[in-house]
Coordinates of C-alpha atoms in Angstrom, one line a residue:
X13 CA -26.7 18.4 -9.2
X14 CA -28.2 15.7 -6.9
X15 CA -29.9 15.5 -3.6
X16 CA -26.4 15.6 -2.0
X17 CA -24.8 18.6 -3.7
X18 CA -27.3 20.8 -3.6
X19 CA -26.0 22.4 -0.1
X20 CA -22.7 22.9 -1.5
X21 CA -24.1 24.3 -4.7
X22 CA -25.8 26.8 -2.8
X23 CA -23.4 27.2 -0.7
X24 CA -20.7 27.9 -2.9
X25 CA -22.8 29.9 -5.2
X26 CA -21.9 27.7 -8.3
X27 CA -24.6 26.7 -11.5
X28 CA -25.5 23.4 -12.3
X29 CA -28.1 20.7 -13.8
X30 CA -30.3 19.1 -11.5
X31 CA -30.7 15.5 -12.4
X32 CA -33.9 13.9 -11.1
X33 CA -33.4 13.4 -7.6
X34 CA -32.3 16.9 -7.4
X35 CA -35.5 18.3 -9.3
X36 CA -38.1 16.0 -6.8
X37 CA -36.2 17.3 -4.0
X38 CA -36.5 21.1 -5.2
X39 CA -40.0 20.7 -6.3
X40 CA -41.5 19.4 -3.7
X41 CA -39.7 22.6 -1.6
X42 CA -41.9 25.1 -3.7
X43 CA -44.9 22.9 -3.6
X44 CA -44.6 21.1 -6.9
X45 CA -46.5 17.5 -6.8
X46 CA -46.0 16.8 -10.4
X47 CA -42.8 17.3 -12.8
X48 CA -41.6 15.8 -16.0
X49 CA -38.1 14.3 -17.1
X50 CA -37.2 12.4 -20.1
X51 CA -36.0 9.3 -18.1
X52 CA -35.0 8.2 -14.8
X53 CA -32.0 6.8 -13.2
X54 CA -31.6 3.2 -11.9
X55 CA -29.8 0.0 -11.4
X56 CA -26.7 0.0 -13.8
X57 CA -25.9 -2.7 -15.5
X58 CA -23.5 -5.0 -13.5
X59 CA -24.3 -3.2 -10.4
X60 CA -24.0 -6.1 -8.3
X61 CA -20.1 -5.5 -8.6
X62 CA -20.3 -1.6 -8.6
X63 CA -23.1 -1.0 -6.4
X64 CA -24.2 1.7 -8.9
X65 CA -27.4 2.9 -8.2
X66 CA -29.2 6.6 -8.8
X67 CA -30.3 8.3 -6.0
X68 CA -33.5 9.0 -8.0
X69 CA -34.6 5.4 -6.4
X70 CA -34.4 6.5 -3.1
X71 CA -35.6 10.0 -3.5
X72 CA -39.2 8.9 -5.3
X73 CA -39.2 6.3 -2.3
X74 CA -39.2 9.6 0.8
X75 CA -40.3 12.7 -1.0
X76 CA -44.0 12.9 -2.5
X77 CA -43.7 14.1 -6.4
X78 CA -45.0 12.2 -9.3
X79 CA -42.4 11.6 -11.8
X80 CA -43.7 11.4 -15.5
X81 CA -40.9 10.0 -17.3
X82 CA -40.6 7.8 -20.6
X83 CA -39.4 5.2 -18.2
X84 CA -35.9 4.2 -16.7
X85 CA -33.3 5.1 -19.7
X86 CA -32.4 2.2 -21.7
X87 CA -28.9 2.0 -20.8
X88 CA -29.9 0.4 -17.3
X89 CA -30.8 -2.8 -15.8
X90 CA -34.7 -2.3 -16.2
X91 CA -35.8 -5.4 -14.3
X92 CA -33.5 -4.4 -11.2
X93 CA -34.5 -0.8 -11.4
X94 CA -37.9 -2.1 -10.9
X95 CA -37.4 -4.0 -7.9
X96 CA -35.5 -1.6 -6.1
X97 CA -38.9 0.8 -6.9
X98 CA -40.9 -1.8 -5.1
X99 CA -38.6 -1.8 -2.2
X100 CA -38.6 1.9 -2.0
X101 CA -42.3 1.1 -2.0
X102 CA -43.0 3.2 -4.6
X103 CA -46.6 3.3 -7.1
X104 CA -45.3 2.8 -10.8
X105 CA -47.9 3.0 -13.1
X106 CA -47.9 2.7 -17.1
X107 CA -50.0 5.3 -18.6
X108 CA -52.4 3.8 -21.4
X109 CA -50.4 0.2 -20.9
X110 CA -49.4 -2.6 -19.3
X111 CA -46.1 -2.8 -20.8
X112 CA -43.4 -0.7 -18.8
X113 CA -41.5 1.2 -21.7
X114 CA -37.8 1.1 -22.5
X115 CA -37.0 5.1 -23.2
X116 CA -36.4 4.9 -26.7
X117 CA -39.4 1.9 -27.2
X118 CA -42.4 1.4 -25.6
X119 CA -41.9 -2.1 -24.3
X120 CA -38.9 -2.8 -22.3
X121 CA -40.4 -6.5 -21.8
X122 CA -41.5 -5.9 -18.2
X123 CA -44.9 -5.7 -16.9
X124 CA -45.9 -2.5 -15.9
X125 CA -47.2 -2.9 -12.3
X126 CA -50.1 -0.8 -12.5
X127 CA -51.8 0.7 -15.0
X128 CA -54.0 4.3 -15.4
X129 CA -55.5 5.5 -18.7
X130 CA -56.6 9.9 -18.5
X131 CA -55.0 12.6 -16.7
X132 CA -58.4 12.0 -14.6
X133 CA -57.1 9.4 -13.0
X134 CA -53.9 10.7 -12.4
X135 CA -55.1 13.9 -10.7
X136 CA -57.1 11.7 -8.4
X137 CA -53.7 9.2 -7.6
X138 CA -51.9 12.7 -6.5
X139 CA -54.4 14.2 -4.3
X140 CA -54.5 10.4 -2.9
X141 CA -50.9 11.2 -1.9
X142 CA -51.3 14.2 -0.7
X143 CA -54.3 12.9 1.6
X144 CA -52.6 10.3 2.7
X145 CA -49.7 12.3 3.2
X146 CA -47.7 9.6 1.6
X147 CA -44.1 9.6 2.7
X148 CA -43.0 9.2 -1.3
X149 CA -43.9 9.5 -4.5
X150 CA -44.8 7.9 -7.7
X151 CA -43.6 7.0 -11.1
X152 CA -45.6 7.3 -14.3
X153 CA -44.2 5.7 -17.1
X154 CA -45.7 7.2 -20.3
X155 CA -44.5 4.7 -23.8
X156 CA -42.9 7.3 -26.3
X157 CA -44.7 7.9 -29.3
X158 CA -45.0 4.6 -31.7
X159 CA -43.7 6.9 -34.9
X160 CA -40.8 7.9 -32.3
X161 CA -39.3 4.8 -31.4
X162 CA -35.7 4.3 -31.7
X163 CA -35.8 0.6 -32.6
X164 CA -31.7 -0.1 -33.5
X165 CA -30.9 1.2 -30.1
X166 CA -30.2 -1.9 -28.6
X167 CA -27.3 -2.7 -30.5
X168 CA -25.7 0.7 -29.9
X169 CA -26.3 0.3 -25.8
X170 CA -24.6 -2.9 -25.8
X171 CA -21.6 -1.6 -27.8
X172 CA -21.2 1.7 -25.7
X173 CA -21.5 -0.6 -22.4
X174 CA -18.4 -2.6 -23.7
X175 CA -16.4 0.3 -24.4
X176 CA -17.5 2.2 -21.2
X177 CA -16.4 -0.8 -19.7
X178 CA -12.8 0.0 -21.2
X179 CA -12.6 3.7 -20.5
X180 CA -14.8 4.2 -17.1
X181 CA -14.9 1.8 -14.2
X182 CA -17.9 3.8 -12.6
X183 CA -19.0 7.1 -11.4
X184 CA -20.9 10.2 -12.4
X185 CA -19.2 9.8 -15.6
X186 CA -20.7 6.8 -16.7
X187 CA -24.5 7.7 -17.9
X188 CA -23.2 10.9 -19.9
X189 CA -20.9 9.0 -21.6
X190 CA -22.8 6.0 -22.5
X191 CA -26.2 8.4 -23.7
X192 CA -23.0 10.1 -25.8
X193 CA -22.0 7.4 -27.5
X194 CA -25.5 5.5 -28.4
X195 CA -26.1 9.0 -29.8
X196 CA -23.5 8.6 -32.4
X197 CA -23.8 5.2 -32.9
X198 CA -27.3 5.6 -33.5
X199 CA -26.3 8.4 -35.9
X200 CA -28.9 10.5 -33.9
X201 CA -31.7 8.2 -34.1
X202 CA -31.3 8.0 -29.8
X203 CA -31.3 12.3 -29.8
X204 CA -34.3 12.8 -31.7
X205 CA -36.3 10.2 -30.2
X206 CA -35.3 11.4 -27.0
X207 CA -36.7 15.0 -27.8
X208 CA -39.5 13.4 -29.2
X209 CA -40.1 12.1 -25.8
X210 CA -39.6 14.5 -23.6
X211 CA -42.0 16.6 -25.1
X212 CA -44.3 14.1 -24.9
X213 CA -43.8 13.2 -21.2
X214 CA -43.9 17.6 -20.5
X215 CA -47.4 17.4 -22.4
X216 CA -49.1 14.9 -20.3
X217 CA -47.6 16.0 -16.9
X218 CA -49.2 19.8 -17.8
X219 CA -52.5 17.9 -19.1
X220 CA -52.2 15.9 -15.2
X221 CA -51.4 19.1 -14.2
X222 CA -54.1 21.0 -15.2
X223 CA -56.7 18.3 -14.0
X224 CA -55.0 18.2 -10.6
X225 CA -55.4 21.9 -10.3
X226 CA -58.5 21.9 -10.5
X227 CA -59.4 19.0 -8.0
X228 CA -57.9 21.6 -5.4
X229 CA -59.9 24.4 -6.5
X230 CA -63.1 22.0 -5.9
X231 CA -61.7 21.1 -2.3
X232 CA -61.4 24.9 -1.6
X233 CA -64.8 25.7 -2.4

């Protein structure tokens, strides 16, 4: 469920999975500044043929959430993805690097533009946000854990591009089927170290979180 289904979700009274431009949007409506995902969409590979690109760009671009991810998902044109952030004019910051992770491996080979090391610093960059009453949000790219890394991952993306390729010209179909197939190409190697991430990401947003909350608490006193 993204940012434009959401109406006729509701509307129709149907069940669904929010992807991450759905989840910012919903979050910030219940007064959420900070959630955690495992990755987020982007620039597809080839894209500048299929015009394939998330909604999660533009929606950290106009609606104030910070985004703690594990970086855009591997399967995607990183480089792209990261231009299209700047455009959107939105802060993407490496936590503890200056490397911008790749999902499954902490360096994608692109420079991370800014970098903050403690959950300290992070509470401060939100309630910067909210002071400014910043019209988006930002991106914290956390590297998954070293002993985590999925390192024959590469391989399997490239193979499970050509054979998307084959079966699906573009669409909402595209990303599931492509995690899909790494998965089992990978022989889940890509599963596990996407749990391993996730849980990761989850446990830095709650220690940003916690830090956050209680900047507010000061400002109430």
């Amino acid at each position: 469920v993204s940012r434009r289904d959401l109406p006729a979700i509701l509307a129709q009274k149907k069940n669904g999975a929010t992807t991450v431009s759905g989840t910012i949007l919903i979050a910030k409506m219940v007064g959420i500044d900070i959630m955690a995902t495992g990755g987020i969409g982007g620039v597809h590979r080839g894209a500048e043929s299929s015009m394939d690109i998330s909604a999660d760009l533009t929606e950290l671009g106009r609606t104030r959430v910070l985004v703690v991810c594990a970086g855009v998902k591997s399967i995607l044109d990183i480089p792209k993805t990261l231009e299209v952030l700047e455009t959107q004019g939105v802060p993407v910051i490496g936590f503890g690097t200056d490397k911008f992770p790749s999902f499954f491996t902490r360096d994608s080979g692109c420079k991370a533009p800014l970098r903050m090391d403690t959950p300290e610093e992070l509470a401060k960059f939100v309630s910067e946000l909210r002071r400014l009453r910043y019209p988006g949000g930002g991106l914290l790219a956390v590297p998954i854990p070293a002993d985590k890394e999925a390192h024959n991952v590469e391989g399997a993306i490239n193979q499970a591009l050509k054979e998307c390729s084959e079966k699906i010209s573009e669409g909402r179909d595209v990303t599931p089927f492509l995690l899909g197939r790494v998965n089992e190409l990978t022989k889940g190697e890509s599963l596990k170290a996407n749990l391993a991430l996730v849980k990761n990401n989850t446990k830095v947003a709650a220690q940003i979180a916690v830090q956050y909350h209680r900047l507010l608490q000061a400002e109430r006193k």
